GROMACS .gro file of C-alpha atoms in nm:
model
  398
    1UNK     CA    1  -0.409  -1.865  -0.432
    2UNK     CA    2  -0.167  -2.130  -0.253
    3UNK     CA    3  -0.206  -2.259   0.116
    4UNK     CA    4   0.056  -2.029   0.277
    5UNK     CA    5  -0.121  -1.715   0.087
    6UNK     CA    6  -0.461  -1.807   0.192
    7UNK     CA    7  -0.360  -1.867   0.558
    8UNK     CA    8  -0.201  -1.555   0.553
    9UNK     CA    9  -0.484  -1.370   0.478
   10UNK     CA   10  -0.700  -1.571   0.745
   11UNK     CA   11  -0.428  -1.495   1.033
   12UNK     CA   12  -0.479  -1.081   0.868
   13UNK     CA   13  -0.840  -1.120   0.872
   14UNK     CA   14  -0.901  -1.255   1.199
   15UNK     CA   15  -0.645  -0.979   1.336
   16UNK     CA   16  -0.799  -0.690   1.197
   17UNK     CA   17  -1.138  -0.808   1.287
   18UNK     CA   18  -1.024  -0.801   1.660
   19UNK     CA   19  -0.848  -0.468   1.644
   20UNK     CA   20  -0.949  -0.245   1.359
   21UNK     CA   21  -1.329  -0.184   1.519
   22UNK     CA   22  -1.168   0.016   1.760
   23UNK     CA   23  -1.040   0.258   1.492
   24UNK     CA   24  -1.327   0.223   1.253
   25UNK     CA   25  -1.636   0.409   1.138
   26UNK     CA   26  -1.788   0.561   1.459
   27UNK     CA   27  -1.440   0.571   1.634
   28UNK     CA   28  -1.353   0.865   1.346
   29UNK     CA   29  -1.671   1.013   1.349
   30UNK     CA   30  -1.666   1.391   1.431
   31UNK     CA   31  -1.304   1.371   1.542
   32UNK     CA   32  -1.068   1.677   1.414
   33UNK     CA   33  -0.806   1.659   1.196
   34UNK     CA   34  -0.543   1.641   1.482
   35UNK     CA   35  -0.762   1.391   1.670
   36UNK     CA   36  -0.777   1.192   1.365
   37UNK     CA   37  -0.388   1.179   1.254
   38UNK     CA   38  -0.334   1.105   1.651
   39UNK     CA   39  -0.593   0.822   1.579
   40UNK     CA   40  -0.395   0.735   1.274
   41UNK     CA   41  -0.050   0.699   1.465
   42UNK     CA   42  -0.215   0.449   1.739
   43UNK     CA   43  -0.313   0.210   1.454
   44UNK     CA   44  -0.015   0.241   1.224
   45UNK     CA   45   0.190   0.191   1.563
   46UNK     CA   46  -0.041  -0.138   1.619
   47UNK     CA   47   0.012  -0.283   1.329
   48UNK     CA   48   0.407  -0.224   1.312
   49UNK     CA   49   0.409  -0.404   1.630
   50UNK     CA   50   0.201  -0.715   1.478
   51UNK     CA   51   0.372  -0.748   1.136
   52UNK     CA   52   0.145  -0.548   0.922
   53UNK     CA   53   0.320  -0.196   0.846
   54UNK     CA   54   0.553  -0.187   0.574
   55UNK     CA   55   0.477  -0.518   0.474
   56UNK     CA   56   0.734  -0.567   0.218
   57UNK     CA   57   1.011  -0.354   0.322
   58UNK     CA   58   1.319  -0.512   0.535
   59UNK     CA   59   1.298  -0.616   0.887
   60UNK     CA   60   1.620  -0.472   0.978
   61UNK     CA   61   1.422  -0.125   0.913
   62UNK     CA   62   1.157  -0.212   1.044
   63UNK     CA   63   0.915  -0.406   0.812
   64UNK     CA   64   0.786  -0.689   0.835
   65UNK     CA   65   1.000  -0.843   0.485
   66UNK     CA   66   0.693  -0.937   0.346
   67UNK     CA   67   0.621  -1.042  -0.008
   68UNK     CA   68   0.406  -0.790  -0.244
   69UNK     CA   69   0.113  -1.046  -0.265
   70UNK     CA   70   0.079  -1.041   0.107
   71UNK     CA   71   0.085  -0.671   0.123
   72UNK     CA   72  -0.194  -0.701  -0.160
   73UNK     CA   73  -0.393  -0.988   0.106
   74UNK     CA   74  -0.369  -0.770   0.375
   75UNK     CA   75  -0.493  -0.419   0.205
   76UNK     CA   76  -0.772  -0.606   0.030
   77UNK     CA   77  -0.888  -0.659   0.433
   78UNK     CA   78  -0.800  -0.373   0.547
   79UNK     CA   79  -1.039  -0.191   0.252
   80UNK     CA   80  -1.302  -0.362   0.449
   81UNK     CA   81  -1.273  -0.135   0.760
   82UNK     CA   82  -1.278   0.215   0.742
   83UNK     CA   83  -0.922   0.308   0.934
   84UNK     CA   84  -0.697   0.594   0.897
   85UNK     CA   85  -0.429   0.419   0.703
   86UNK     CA   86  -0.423   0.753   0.414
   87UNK     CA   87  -0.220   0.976   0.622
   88UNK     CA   88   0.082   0.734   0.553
   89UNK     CA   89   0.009   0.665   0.142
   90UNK     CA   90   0.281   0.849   0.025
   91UNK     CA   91   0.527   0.813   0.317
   92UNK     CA   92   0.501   0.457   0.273
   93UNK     CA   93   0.439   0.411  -0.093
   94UNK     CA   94   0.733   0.637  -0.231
   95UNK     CA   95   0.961   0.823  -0.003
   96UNK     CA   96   1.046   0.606   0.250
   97UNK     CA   97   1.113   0.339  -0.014
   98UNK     CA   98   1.361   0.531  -0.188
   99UNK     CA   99   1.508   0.610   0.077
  100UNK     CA  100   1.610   0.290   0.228
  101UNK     CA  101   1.718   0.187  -0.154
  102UNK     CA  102   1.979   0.480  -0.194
  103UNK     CA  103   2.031   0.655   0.168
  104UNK     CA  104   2.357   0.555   0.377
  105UNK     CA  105   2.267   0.257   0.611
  106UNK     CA  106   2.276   0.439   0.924
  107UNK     CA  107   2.037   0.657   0.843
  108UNK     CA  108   1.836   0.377   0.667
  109UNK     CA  109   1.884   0.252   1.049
  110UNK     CA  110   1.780   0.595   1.200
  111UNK     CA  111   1.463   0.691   0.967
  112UNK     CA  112   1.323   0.371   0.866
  113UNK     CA  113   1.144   0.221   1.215
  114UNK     CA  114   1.023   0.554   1.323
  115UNK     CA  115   0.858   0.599   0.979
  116UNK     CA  116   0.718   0.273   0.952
  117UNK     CA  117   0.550   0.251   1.308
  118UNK     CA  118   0.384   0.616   1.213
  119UNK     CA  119   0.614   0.835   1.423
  120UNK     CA  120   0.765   1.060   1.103
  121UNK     CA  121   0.577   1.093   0.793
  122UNK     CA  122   0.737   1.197   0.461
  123UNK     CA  123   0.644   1.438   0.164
  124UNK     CA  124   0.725   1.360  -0.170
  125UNK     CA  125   0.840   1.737  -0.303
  126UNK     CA  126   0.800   1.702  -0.738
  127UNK     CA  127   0.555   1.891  -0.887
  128UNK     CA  128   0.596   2.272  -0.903
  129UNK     CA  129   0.362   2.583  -1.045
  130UNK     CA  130   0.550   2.540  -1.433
  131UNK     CA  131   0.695   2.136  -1.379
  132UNK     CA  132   0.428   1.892  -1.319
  133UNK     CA  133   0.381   1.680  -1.639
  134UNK     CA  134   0.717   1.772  -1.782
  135UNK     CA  135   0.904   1.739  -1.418
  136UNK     CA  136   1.235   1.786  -1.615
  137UNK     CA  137   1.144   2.150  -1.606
  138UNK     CA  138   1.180   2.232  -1.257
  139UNK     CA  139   1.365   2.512  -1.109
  140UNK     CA  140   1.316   2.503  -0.777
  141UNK     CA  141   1.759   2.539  -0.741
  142UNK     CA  142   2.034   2.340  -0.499
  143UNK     CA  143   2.373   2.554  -0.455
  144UNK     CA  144   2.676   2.368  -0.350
  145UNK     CA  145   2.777   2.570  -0.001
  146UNK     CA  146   3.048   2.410   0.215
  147UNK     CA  147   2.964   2.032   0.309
  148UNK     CA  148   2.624   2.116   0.165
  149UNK     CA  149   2.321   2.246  -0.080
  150UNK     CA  150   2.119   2.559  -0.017
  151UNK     CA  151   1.772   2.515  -0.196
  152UNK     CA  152   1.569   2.808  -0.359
  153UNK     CA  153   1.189   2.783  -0.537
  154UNK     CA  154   0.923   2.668  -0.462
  155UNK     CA  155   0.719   2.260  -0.531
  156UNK     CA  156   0.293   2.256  -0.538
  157UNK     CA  157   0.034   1.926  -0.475
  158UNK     CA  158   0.285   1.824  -0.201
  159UNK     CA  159   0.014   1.551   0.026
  160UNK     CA  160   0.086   1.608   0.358
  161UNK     CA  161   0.363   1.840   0.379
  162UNK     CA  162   0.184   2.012   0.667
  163UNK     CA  163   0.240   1.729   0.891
  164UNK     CA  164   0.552   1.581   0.722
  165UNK     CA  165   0.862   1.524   0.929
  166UNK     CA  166   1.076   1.455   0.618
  167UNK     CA  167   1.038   1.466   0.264
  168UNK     CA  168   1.231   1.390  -0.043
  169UNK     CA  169   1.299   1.628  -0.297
  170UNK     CA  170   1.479   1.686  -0.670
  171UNK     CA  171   1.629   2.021  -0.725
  172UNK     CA  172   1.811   2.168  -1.008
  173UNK     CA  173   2.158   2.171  -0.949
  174UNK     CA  174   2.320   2.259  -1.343
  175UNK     CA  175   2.093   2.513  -1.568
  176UNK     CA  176   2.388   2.444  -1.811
  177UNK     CA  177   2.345   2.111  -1.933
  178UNK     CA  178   2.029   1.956  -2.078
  179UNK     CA  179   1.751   1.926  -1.833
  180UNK     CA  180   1.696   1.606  -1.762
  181UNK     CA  181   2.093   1.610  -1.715
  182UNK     CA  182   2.058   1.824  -1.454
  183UNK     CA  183   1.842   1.740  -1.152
  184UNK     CA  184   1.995   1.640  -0.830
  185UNK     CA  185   1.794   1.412  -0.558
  186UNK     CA  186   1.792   1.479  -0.173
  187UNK     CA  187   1.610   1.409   0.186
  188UNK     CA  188   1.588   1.664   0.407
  189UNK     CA  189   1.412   1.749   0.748
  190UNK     CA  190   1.056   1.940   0.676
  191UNK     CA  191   1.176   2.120   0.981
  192UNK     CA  192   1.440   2.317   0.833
  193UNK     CA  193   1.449   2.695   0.846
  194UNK     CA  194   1.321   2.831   0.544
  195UNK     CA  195   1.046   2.641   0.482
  196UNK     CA  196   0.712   2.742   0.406
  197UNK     CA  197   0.413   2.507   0.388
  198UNK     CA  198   0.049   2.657   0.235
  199UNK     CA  199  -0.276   2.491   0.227
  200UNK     CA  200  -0.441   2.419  -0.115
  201UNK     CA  201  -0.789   2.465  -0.113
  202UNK     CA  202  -0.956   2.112  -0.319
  203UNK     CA  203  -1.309   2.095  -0.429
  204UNK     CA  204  -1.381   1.800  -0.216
  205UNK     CA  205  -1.256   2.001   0.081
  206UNK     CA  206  -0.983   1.731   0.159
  207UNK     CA  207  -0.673   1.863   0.355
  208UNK     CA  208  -0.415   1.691   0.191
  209UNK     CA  209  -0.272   1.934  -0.078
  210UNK     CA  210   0.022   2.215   0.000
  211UNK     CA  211   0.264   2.442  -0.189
  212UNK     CA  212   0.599   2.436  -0.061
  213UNK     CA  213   0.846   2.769  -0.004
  214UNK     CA  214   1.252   2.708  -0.043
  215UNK     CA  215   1.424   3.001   0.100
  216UNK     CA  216   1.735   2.965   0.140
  217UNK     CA  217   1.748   2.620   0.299
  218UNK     CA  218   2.033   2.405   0.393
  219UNK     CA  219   2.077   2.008   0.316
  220UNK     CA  220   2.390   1.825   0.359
  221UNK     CA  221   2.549   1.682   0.049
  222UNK     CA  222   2.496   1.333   0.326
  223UNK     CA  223   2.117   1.321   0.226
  224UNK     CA  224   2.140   1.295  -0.132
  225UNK     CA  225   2.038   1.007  -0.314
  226UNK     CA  226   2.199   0.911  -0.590
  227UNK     CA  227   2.454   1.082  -0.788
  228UNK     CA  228   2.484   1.488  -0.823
  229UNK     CA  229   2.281   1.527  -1.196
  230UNK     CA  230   2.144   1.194  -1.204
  231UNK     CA  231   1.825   1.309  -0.985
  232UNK     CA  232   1.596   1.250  -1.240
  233UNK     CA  233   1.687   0.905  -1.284
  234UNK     CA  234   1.635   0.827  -0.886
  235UNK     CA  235   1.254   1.056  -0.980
  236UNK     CA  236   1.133   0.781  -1.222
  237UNK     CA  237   1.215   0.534  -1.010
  238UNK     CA  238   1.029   0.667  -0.707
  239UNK     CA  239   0.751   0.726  -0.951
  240UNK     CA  240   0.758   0.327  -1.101
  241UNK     CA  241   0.745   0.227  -0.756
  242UNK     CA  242   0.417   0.466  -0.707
  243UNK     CA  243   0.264   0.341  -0.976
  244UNK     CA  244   0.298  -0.023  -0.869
  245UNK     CA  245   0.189   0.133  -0.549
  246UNK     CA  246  -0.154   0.205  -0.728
  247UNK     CA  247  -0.335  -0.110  -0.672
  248UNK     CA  248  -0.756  -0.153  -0.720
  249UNK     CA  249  -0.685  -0.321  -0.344
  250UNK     CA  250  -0.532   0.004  -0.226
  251UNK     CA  251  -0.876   0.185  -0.129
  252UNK     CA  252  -0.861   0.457  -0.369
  253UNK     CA  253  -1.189   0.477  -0.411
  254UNK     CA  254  -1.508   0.319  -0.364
  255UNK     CA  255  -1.518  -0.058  -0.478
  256UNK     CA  256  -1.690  -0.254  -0.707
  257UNK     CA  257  -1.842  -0.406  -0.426
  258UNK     CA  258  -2.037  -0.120  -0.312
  259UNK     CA  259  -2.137  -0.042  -0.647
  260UNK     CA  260  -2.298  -0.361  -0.692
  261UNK     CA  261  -2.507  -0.308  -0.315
  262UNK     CA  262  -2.620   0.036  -0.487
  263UNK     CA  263  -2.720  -0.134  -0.776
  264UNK     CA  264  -2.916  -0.388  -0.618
  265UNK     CA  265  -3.138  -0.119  -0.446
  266UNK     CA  266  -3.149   0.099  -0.763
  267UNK     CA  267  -3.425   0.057  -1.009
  268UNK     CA  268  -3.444   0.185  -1.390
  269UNK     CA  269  -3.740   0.239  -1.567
  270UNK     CA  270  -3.940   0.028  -1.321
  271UNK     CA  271  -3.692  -0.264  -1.304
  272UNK     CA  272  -3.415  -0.331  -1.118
  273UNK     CA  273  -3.059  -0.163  -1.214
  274UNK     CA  274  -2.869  -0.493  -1.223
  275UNK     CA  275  -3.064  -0.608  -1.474
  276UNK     CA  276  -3.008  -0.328  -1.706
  277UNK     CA  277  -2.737  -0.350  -1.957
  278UNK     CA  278  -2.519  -0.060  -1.928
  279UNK     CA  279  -2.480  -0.113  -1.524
  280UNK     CA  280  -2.384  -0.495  -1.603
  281UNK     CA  281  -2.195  -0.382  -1.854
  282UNK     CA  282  -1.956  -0.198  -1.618
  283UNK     CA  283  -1.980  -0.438  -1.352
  284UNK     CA  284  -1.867  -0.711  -1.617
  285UNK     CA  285  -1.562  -0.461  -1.756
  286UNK     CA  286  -1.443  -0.365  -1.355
  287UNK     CA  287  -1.407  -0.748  -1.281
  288UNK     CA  288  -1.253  -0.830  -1.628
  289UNK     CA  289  -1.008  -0.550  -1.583
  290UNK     CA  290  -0.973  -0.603  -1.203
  291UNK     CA  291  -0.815  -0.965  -1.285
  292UNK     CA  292  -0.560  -0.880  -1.559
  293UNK     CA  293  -0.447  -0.556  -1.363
  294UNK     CA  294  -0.374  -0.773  -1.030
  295UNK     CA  295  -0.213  -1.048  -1.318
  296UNK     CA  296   0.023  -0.799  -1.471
  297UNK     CA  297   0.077  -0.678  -1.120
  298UNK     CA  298   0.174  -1.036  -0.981
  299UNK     CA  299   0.402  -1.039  -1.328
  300UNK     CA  300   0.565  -0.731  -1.212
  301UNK     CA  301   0.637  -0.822  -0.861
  302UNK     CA  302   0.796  -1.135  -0.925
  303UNK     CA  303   1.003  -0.980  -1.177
  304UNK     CA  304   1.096  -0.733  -0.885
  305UNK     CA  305   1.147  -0.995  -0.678
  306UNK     CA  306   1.433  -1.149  -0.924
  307UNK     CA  307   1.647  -0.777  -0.933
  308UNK     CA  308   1.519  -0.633  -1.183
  309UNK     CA  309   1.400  -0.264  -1.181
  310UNK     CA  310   0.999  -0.163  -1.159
  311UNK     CA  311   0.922  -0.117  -1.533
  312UNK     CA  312   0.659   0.110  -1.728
  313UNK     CA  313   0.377  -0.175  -1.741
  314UNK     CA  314   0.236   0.016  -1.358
  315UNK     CA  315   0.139   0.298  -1.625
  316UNK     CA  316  -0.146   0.018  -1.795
  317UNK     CA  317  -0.287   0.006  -1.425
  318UNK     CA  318  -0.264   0.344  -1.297
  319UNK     CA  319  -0.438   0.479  -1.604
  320UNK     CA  320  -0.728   0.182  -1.629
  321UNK     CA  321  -0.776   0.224  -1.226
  322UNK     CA  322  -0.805   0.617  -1.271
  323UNK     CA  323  -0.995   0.600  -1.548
  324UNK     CA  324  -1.285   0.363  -1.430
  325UNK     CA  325  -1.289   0.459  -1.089
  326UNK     CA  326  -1.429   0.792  -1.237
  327UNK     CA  327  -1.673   0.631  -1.476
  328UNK     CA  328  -1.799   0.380  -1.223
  329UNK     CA  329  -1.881   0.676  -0.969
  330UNK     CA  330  -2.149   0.887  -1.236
  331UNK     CA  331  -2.299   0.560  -1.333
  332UNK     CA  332  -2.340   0.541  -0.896
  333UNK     CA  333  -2.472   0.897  -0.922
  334UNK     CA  334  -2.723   0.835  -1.142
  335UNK     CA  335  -2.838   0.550  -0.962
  336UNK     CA  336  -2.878   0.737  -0.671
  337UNK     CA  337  -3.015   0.986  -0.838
  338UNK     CA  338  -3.085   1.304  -0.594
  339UNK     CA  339  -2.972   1.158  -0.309
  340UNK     CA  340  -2.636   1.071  -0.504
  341UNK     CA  341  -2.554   1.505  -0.496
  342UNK     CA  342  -2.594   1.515  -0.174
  343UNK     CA  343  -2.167   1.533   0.009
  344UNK     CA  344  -2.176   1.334   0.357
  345UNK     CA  345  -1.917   1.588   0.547
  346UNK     CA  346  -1.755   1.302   0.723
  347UNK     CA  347  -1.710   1.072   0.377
  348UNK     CA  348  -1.420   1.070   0.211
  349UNK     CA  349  -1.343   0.990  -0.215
  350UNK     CA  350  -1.242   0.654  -0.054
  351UNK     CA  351  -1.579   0.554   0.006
  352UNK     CA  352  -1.837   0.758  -0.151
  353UNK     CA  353  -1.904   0.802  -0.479
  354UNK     CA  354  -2.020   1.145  -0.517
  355UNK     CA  355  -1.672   1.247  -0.337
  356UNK     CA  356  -1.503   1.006  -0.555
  357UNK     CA  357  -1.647   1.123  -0.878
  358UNK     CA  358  -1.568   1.536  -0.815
  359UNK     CA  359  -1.235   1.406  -0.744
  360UNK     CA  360  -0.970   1.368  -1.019
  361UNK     CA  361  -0.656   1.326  -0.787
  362UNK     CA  362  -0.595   0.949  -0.887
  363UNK     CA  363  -0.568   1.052  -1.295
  364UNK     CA  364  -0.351   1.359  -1.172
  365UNK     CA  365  -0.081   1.238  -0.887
  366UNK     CA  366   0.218   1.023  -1.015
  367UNK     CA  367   0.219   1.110  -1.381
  368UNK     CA  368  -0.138   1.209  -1.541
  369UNK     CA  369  -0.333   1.051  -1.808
  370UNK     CA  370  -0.191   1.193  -2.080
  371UNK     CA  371   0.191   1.100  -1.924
  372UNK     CA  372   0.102   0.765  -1.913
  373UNK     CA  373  -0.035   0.700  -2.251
  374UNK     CA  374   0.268   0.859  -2.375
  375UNK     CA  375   0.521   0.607  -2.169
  376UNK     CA  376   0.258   0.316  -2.300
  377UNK     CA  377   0.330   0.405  -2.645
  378UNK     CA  378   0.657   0.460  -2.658
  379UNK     CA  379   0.823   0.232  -2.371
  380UNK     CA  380   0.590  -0.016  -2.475
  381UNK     CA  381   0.479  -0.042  -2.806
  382UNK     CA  382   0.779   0.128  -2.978
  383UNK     CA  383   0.639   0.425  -3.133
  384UNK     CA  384   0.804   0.727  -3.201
  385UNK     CA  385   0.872   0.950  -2.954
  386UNK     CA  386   0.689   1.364  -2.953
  387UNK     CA  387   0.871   1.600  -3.090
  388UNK     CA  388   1.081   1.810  -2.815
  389UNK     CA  389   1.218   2.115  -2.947
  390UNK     CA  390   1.402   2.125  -2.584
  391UNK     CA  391   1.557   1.807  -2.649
  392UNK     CA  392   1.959   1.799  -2.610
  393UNK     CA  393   1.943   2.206  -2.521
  394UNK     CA  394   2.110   2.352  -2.216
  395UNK     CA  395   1.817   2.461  -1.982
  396UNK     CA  396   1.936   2.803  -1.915
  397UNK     CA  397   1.882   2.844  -2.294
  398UNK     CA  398   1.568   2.748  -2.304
   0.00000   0.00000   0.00000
């Protein structure tokens, strides 16, 4: 790590050790979910105000123009507090970056600051009941009306739509052309008349899932992004920049860390855990892994960096993160071994491993397992493509 990088991360440390107590661990404790999100918009305010929101997206928005590495120094910290940063993932991660890369620049202007400092969060509106791996087959359907778009259907697993301000959403906007050929991308105001948000009930209880009703709602041909029919170009984009988003320094689920302090306790067969093979076996793969994901990471970013266009090499990480995070969580049950059943009603999948294990979300969200093996093999090593029977028909023939 050079000087600058290093000092960085001791000016973030030092910071976050003065401020984040205050919005840590006991702080959240037995607060409700509104008291918690109102927690949430104090410290995402804070740190918008001291350079550390939106790290690497422009200062004329509202960022702080920093570089991905120091948004990677500065979450690697902030993993080590236990803050309510997860109520801004997506907004942050997805939405709000395509936005400010397509939208017109007054509304860039208008939507970016208030978004960044916590005031609005957005919804990313993909996935619905039939189009979640193939999200080519939506129908969830955009009308041209006057200066404008009336939307009809419905979208499912939206995080946070229940206290979303905006969101951004792909429609179908031609059922006569091929359907990749004919998906249209827009913003629009969660506020709208006509929309209907639902709870999804998850296993691990967490309140972040909705389903999404479209009934006859209005957007202005203004918020697209992109071209009309070239939404699902504008879609894979969002979703590169997710999966770069992805990072093992991202908090998305227990670390290695606190694996290793479990481990330490943890005896096997009368010995203690870390000396056993499988559990150094894992510990030995997570590091080994952990260092060429963050190198092909670094790779991507300064490729970014030079123009070019995130590419399908976030799939290797989002899969291998996914993956292990699962794997390393029973191996943290067993340790634990009845005490490791047992669900702590204020933990979260972010820091405990039971929570973490039930929880599948991370091999799901942003393209699942099998989606990204598929993009490995054929945008990377050059196999043949499936077969698509669907391939190069109209969709309203399908």
């Amino acid at each position: 790590m050079d000087d600058d990088l290093q000092a960085y991360r001791t000016r973030a440390a030092r910071w976050l050790a003065e401020n984040a107590p205050r919005y840590s661990g006991d702080a959240r404790h037995g607060l409700s979910f509104e008291a918690d999100l109102a927690l949430a918009r104090e410290w995402q305010a804070l740190k918008a105000v001291n350079g550390y929101a939106g790290i690497t997206l422009p200062t004329c928005y509202g960022g702080a123009g920093g570089s991905e590495l120091e948004k990677i120094v500065f979450s690697e910290e902030e993993m080590r507090y236990d803050v309510p940063w997860t109520y801004f993932s997506v907004s942050l991660s997805n939405p709000v970056p395509i936005m400010l890369r397509h939208a017109a620049e007054d509304e860039r202007r208008r939507l970016g600051p208030p978004a960044i400092r916590g005031e609005h969060i957005w919804c990313q509106l993909f996935s619905e009941p039939s189009a979640g791996t193939d999200l080519a087959a939506l129908r969830l359907r955009a009308e041209r009306k006057d200066d404008g778009w009336v939307l009809n259907g419905q979208k499912v697993w939206t995080s946070w739509a229940q206290i979303a301000d905006w969101g951004v959403i792909i429609a179908r906007t031609d059922a006569t052309v091929p359907k990749h050929a004919g998906l249209t991308y827009f913003y629009l105001d969660m506020r709208s008349p006509g929309i209907t948000v639902r709870p999804i009930r998850r296993l691990v209880d967490e309140p972040d899932l909705n389903e999404v009703f479209f009934d006859n709602v209005f957007v202005p041909d203004a918020q697209r992004l992109g071209e009309v029919g070239a939404g699902f170009k504008v879609a894979i984009e969002t979703l590169m920049i997710e999966r770069y988003a992805v990072t093992d320094e991202s908090g998305y689920g227990p670390t290695l860390e606190a694996f290793v302090e479990i481990a330490k306790h943890a005896r096997i067969q009368g010995r203690p855990a870390l000396e056993d093979g499988e559990v150094r076996a894992l510990i030995a793969q997570v590091i080994t892994e952990r260092q060429g994901l963050r190198s092909i990471h670094r790779r991507a970013v300064s490729a970014m960096a030079r123009g070019r266009q995130p590419g399908p090499e976030g799939a290797i990480r989002k899969l291998l993160l996914g993956r292990t995070r699962q794997r390393m969580s029973a191996l943290a049950l067993d340790l634990l071994g009845g005490d490791g059943v047992q669900l702590d009603p204020e933990a979260s999948p972010l820091r405990d491993f039971a929570r973490s294990w039930i929880d599948p979300s991370l091999r799901i969200a942003g393209g699942t397992d099998e989606v990204l093996i598929n993009t490995l093999a054929e945008r990377i090593l050059g196999l043949p493509q499936d077969y698509r029977p669907d391939k190069g028909v109209p969709f309203n023939q399908l």
